[in-house]
PDB file of C-alpha atoms in Angstrom:
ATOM      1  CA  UNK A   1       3.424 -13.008  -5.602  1.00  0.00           C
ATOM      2  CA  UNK A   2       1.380 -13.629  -2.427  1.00  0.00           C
ATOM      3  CA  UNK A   3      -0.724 -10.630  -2.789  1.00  0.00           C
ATOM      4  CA  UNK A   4      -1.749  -9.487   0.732  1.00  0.00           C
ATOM      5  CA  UNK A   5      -2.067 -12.420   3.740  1.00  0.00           C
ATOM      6  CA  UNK A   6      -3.445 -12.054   6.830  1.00  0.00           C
ATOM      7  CA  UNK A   7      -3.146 -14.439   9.809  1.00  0.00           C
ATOM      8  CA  UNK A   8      -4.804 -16.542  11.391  1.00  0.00           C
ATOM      9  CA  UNK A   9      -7.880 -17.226   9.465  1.00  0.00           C
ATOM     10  CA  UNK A  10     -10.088 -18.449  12.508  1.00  0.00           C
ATOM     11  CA  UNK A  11      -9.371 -16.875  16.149  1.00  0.00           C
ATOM     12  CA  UNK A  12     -11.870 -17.520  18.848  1.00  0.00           C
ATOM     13  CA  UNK A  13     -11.527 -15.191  22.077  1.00  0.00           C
ATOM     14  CA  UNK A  14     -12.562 -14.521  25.374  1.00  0.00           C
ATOM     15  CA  UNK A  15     -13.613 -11.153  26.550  1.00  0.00           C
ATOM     16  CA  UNK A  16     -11.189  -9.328  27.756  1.00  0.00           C
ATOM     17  CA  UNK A  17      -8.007 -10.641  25.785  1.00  0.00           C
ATOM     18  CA  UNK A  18      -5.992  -9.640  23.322  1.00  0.00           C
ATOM     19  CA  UNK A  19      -4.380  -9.952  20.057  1.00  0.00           C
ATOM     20  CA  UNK A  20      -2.499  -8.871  16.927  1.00  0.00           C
ATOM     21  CA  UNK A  21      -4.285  -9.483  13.624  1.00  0.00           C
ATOM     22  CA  UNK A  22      -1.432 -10.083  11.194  1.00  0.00           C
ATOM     23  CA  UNK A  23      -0.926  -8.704   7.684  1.00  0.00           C
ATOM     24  CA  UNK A  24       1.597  -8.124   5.231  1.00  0.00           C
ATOM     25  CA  UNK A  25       1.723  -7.626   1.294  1.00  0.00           C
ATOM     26  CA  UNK A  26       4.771  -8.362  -1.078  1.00  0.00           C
ATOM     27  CA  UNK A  27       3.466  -5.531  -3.534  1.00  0.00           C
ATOM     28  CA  UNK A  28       5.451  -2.973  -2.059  1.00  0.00           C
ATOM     29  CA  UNK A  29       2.107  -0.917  -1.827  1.00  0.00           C
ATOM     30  CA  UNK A  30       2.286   2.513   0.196  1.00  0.00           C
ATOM     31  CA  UNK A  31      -1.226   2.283   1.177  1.00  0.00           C
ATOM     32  CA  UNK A  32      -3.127  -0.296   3.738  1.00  0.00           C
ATOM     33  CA  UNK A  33      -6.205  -0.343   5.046  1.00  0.00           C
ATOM     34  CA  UNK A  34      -8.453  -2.173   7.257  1.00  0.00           C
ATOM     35  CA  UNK A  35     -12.100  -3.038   7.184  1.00  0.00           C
ATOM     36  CA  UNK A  36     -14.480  -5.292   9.403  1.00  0.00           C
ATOM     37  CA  UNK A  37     -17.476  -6.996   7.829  1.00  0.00           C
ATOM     38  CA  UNK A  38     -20.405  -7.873  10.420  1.00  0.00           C
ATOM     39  CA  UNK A  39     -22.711 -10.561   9.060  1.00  0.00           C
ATOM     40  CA  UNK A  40     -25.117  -9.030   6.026  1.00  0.00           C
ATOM     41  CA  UNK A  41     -23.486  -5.461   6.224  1.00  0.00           C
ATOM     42  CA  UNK A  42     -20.836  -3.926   4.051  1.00  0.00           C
ATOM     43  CA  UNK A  43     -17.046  -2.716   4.797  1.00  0.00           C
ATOM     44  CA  UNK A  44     -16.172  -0.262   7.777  1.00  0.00           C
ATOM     45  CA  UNK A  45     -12.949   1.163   7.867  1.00  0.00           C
ATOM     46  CA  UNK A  46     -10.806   0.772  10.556  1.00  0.00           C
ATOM     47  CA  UNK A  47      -7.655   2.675  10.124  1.00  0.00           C
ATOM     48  CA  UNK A  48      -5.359   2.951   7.426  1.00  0.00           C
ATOM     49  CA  UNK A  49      -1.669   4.086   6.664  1.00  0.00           C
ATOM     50  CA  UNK A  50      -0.491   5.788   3.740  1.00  0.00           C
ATOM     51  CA  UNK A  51       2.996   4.606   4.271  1.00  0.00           C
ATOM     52  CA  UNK A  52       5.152   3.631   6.989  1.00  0.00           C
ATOM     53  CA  UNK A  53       5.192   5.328  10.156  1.00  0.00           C
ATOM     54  CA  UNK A  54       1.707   7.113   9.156  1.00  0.00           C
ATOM     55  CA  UNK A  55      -1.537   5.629  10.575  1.00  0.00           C
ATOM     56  CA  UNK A  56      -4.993   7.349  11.001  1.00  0.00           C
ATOM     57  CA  UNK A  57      -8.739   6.458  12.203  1.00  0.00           C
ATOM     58  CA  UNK A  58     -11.382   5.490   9.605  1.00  0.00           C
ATOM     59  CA  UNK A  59     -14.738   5.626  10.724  1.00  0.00           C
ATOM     60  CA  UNK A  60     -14.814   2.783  13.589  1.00  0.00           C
ATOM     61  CA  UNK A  61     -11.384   3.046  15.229  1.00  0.00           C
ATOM     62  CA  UNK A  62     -12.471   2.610  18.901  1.00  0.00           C
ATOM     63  CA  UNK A  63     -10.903  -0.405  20.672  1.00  0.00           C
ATOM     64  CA  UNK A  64      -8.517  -0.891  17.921  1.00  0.00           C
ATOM     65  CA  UNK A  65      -4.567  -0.166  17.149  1.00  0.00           C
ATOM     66  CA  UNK A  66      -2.373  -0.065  14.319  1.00  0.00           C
ATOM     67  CA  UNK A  67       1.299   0.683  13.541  1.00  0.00           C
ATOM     68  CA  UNK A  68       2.847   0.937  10.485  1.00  0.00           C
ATOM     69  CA  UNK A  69       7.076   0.201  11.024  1.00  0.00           C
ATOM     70  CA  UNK A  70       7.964  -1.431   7.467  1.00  0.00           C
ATOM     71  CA  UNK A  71       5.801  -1.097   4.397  1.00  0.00           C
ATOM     72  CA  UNK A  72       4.962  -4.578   3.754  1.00  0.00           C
ATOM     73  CA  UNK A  73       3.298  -5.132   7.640  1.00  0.00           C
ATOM     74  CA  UNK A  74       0.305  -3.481   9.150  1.00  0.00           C
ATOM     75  CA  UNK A  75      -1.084  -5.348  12.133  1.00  0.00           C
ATOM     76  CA  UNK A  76      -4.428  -5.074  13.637  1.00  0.00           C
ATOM     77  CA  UNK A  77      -4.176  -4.806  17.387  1.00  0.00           C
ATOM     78  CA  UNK A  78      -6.920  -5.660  20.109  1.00  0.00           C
ATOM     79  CA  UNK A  79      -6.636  -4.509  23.697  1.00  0.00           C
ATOM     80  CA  UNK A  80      -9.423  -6.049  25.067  1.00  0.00           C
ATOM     81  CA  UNK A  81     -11.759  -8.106  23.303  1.00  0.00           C
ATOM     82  CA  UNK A  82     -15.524  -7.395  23.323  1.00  0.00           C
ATOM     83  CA  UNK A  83     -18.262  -9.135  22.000  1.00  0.00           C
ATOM     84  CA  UNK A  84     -18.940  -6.567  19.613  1.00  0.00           C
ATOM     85  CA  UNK A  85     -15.498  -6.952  17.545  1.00  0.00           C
ATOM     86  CA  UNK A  86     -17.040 -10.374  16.319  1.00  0.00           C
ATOM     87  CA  UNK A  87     -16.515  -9.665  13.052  1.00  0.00           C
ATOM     88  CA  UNK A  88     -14.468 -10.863   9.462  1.00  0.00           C
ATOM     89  CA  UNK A  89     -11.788  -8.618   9.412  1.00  0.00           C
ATOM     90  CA  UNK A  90     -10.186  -7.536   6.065  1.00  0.00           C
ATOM     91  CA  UNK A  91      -7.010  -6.124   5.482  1.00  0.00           C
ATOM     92  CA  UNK A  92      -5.745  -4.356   1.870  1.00  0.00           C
ATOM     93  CA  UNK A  93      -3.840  -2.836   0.380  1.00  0.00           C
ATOM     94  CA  UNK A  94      -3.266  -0.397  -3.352  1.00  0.00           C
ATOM     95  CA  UNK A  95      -0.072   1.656  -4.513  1.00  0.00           C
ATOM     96  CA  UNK A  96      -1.580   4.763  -3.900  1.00  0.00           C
ATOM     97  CA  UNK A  97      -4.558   6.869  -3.590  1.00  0.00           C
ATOM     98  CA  UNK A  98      -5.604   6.740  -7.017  1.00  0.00           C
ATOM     99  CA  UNK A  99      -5.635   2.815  -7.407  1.00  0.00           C
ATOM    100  CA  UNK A 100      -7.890  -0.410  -7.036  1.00  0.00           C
ATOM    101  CA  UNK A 101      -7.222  -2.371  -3.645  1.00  0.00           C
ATOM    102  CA  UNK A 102      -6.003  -5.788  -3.275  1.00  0.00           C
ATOM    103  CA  UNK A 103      -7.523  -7.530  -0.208  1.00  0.00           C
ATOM    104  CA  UNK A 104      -6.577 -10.596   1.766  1.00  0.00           C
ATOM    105  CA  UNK A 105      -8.339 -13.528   2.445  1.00  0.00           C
ATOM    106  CA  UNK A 106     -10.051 -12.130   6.156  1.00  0.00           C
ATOM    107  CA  UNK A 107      -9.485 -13.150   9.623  1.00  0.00           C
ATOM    108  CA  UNK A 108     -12.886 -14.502  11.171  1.00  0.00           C
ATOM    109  CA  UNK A 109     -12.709 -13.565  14.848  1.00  0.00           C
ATOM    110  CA  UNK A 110     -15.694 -14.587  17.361  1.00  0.00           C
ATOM    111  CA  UNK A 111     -15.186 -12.959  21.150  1.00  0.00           C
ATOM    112  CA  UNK A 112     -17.303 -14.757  23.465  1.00  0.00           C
TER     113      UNK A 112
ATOM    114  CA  UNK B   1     -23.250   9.630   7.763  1.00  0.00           C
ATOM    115  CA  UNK B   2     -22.898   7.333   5.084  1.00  0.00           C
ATOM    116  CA  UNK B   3     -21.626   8.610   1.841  1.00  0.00           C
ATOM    117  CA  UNK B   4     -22.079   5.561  -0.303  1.00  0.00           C
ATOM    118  CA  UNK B   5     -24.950   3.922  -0.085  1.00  0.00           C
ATOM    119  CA  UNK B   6     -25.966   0.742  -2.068  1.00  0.00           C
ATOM    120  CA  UNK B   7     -29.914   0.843  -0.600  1.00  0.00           C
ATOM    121  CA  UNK B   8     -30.694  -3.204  -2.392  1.00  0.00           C
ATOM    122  CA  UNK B   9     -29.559  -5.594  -0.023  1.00  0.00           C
ATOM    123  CA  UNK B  10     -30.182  -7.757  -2.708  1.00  0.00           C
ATOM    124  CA  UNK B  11     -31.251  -9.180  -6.376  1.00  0.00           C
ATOM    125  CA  UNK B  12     -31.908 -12.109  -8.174  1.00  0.00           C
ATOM    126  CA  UNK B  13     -32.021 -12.528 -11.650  1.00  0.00           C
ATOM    127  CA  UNK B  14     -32.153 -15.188 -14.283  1.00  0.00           C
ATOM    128  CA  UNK B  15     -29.571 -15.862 -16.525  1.00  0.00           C
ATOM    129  CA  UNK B  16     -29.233 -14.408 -19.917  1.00  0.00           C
ATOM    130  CA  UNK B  17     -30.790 -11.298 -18.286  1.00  0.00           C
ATOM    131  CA  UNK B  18     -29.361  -7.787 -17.410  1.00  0.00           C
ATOM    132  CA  UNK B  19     -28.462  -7.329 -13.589  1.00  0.00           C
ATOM    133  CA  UNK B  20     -28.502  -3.740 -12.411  1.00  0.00           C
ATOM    134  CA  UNK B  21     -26.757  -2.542  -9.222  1.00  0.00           C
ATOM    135  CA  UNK B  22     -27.353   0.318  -7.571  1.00  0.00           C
ATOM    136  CA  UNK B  23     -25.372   3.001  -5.359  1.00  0.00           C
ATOM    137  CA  UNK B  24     -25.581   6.222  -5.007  1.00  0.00           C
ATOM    138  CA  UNK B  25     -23.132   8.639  -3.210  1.00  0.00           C
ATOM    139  CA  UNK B  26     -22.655  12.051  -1.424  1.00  0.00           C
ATOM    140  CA  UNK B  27     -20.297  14.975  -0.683  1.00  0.00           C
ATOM    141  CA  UNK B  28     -18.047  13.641  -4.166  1.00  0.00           C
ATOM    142  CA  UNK B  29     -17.072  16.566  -6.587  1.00  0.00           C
ATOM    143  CA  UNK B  30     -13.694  15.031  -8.516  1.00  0.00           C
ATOM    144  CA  UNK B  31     -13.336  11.483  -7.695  1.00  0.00           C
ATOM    145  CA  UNK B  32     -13.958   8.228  -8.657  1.00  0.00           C
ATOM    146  CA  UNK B  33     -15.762   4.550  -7.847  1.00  0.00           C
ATOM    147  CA  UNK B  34     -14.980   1.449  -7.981  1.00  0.00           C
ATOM    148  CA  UNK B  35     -17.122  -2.247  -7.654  1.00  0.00           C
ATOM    149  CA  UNK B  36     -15.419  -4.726  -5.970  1.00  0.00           C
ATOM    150  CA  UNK B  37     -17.151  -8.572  -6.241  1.00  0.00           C
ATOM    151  CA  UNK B  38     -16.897 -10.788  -3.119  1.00  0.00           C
ATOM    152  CA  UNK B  39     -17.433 -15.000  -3.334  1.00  0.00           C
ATOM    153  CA  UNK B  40     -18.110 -16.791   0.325  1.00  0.00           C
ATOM    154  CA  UNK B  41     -14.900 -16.768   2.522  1.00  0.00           C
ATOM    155  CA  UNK B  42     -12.818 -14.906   0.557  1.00  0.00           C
ATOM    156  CA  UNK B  43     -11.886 -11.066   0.039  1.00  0.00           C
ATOM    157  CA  UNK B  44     -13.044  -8.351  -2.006  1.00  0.00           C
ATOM    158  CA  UNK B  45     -11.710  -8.249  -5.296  1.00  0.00           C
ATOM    159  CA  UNK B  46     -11.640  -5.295  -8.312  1.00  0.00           C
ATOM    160  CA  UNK B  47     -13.927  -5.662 -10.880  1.00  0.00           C
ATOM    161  CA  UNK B  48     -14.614  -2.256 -12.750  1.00  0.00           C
ATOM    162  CA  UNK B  49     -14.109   1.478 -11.922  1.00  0.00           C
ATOM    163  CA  UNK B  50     -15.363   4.926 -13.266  1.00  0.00           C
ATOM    164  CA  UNK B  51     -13.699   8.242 -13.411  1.00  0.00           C
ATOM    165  CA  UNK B  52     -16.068  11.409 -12.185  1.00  0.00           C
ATOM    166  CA  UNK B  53     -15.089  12.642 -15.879  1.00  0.00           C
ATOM    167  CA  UNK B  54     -16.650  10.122 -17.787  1.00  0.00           C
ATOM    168  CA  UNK B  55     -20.277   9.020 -17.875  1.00  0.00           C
ATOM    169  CA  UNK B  56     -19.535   5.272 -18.612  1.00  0.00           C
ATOM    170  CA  UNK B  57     -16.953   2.996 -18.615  1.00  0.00           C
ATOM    171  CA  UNK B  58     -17.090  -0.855 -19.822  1.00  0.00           C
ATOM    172  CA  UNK B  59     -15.427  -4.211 -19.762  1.00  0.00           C
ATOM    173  CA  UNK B  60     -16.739  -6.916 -21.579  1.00  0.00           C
ATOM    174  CA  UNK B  61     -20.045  -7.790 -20.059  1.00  0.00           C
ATOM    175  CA  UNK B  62     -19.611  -5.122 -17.136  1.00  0.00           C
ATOM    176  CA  UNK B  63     -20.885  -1.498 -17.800  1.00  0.00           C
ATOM    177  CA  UNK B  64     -20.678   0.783 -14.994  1.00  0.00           C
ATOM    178  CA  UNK B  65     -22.793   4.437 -15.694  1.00  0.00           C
ATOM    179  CA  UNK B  66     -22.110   7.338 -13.491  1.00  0.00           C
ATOM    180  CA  UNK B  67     -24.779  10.107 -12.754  1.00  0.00           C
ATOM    181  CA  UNK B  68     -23.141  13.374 -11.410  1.00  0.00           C
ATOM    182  CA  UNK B  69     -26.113  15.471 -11.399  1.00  0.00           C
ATOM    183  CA  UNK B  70     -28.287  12.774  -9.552  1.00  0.00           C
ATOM    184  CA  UNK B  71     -25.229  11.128  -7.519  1.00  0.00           C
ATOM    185  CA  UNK B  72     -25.719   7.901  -8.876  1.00  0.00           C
ATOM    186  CA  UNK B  73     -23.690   5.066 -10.367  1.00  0.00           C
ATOM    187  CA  UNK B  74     -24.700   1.998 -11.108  1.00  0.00           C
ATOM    188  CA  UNK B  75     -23.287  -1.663 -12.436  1.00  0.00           C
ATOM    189  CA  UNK B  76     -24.470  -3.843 -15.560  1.00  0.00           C
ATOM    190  CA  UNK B  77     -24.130  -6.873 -15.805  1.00  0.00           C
ATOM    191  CA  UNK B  78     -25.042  -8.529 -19.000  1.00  0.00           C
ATOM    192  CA  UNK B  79     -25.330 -11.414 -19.877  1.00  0.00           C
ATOM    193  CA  UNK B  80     -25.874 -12.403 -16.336  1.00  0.00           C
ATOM    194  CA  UNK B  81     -23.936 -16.063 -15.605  1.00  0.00           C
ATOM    195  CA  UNK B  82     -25.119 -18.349 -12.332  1.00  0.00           C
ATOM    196  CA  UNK B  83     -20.690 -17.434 -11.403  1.00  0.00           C
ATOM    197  CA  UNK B  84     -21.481 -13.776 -11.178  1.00  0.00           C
ATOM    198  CA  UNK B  85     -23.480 -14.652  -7.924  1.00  0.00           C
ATOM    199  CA  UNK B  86     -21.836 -12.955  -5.263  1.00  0.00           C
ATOM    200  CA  UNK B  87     -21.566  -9.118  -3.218  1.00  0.00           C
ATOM    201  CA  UNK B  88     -20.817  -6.622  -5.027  1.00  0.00           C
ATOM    202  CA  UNK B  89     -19.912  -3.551  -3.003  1.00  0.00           C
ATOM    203  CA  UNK B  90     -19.477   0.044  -4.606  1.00  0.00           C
ATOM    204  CA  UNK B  91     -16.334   2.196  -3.054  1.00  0.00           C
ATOM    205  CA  UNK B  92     -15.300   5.522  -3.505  1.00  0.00           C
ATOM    206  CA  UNK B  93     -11.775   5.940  -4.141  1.00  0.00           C
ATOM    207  CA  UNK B  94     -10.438   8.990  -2.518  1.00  0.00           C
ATOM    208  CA  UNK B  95     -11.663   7.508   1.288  1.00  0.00           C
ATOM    209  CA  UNK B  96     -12.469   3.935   0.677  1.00  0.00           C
ATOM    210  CA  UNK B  97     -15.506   3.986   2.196  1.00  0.00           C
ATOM    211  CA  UNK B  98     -17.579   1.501   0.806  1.00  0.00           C
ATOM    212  CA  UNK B  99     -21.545   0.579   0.467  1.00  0.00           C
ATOM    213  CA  UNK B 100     -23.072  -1.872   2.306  1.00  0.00           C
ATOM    214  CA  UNK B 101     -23.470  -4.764  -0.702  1.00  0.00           C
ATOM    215  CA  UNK B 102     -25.821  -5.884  -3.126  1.00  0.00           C
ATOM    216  CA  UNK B 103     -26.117  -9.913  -3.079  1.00  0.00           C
ATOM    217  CA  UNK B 104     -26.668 -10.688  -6.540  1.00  0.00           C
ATOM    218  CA  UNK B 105     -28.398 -14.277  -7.026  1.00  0.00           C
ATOM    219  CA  UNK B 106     -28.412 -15.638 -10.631  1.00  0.00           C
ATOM    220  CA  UNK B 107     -30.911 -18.300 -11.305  1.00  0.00           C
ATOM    221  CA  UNK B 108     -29.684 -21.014 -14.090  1.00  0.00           C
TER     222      UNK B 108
END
């Protein structure tokens, strides 16, 4: 098994742009989350699904998207790319809500 | 408001010796917490978790203890080995919100 992946690993942007951060897990695991780690602090939730079709904020949603149309994908989406979403960003996922997570390598985004 | 909060940015220790990690939590009647350990460029991953029904829970040289009254947990580590240098970040399960990280430095 793959466990969870997320793509790419390295993304440089410009402010202003957007993307999708990509990731999908093979566990057939009803929940996903998503954290970014800034440099020396811990994990700050995102959003997170609880299976497909249901997505909701964590505790640092703004400028940030999700969707959640197949249980193996949740992508990560950013409108428009500020210098504060420089960040590692983590994706996971767990069975349900009584389980340990499995997380994916990280995406390492800079927005300059 | 953070709920979990691990308040030791870091801690080095020698090796042979116990490490202690510290977190401590709030607003958590029935739940429970789980360490994750974290290596350089690479994700989380599970190492040990406690139930809010039990006091202590262990796996070979990792001994997590759970306070209710005082709203503490914390992580041993012993032996400590130069490979358990990493982050270790305390969660709580039913939100997975998670501490800010203990960098744990073992000495050789």
């Amino acid at each position: 098994n793959a466990g969870v992946t997320q793509t790419p690993k390295f993304r440089i942007l410009k402010i202003g742009q957007s993307m999708t951060l990509q990731c999908t897990q093979d566990m057939n695991h009803n929940y996903m989350y998503w954290y970014r780690q800034d440099p020396g602090m811990g994990l700050k939730l995102i959003y997170y699904s609880v299976g497909a079709g249901i997505t909701d904020k964590g505790e640092v949603p703004n400028g940030y998207n999700v969707s959640r149309s197949t249980t193996e994908d949740f992508p990560l989406r950013l409108e428009l790319a500020a210098p504060s979403q420089t960040s590692v960003y983590f994706c996971a996922s767990r069975t349900g809500g009584d389980t340990e997570a499995f997380f994916g390598q990280g995406t390492r985004l800079t927005v300059v | 408001d953070q709920q979990v909060k691990q308040n030791s940015p870091s801690l080095s220790v020698q090796e042979g010796r116990i490490s202690i990690l510290n977190c401590d939590y709030t607003n958590s009647m029935f739940d429970y917490f789980l360490w994750y350990k974290k290596y350089p460029a690479e994700g989380p991953t599970f190492l040990i978790s406690i139930s809010s029904i039990k006091d202590k829970n262990e796996d070979g040289r990792f001994t997590v203890f759970l306070n209710k009254s005082a709203k503490h947990l914390s992580l041993h580590i012993v032996p400590s080995q130069p490979g358990d240098s990493a982050v270790y970040f305390c969660a709580r399960n039913n939100d997975m919100r998670f501490g800010a990280g203990t960098r744990l430095t073992v000495k050789p």
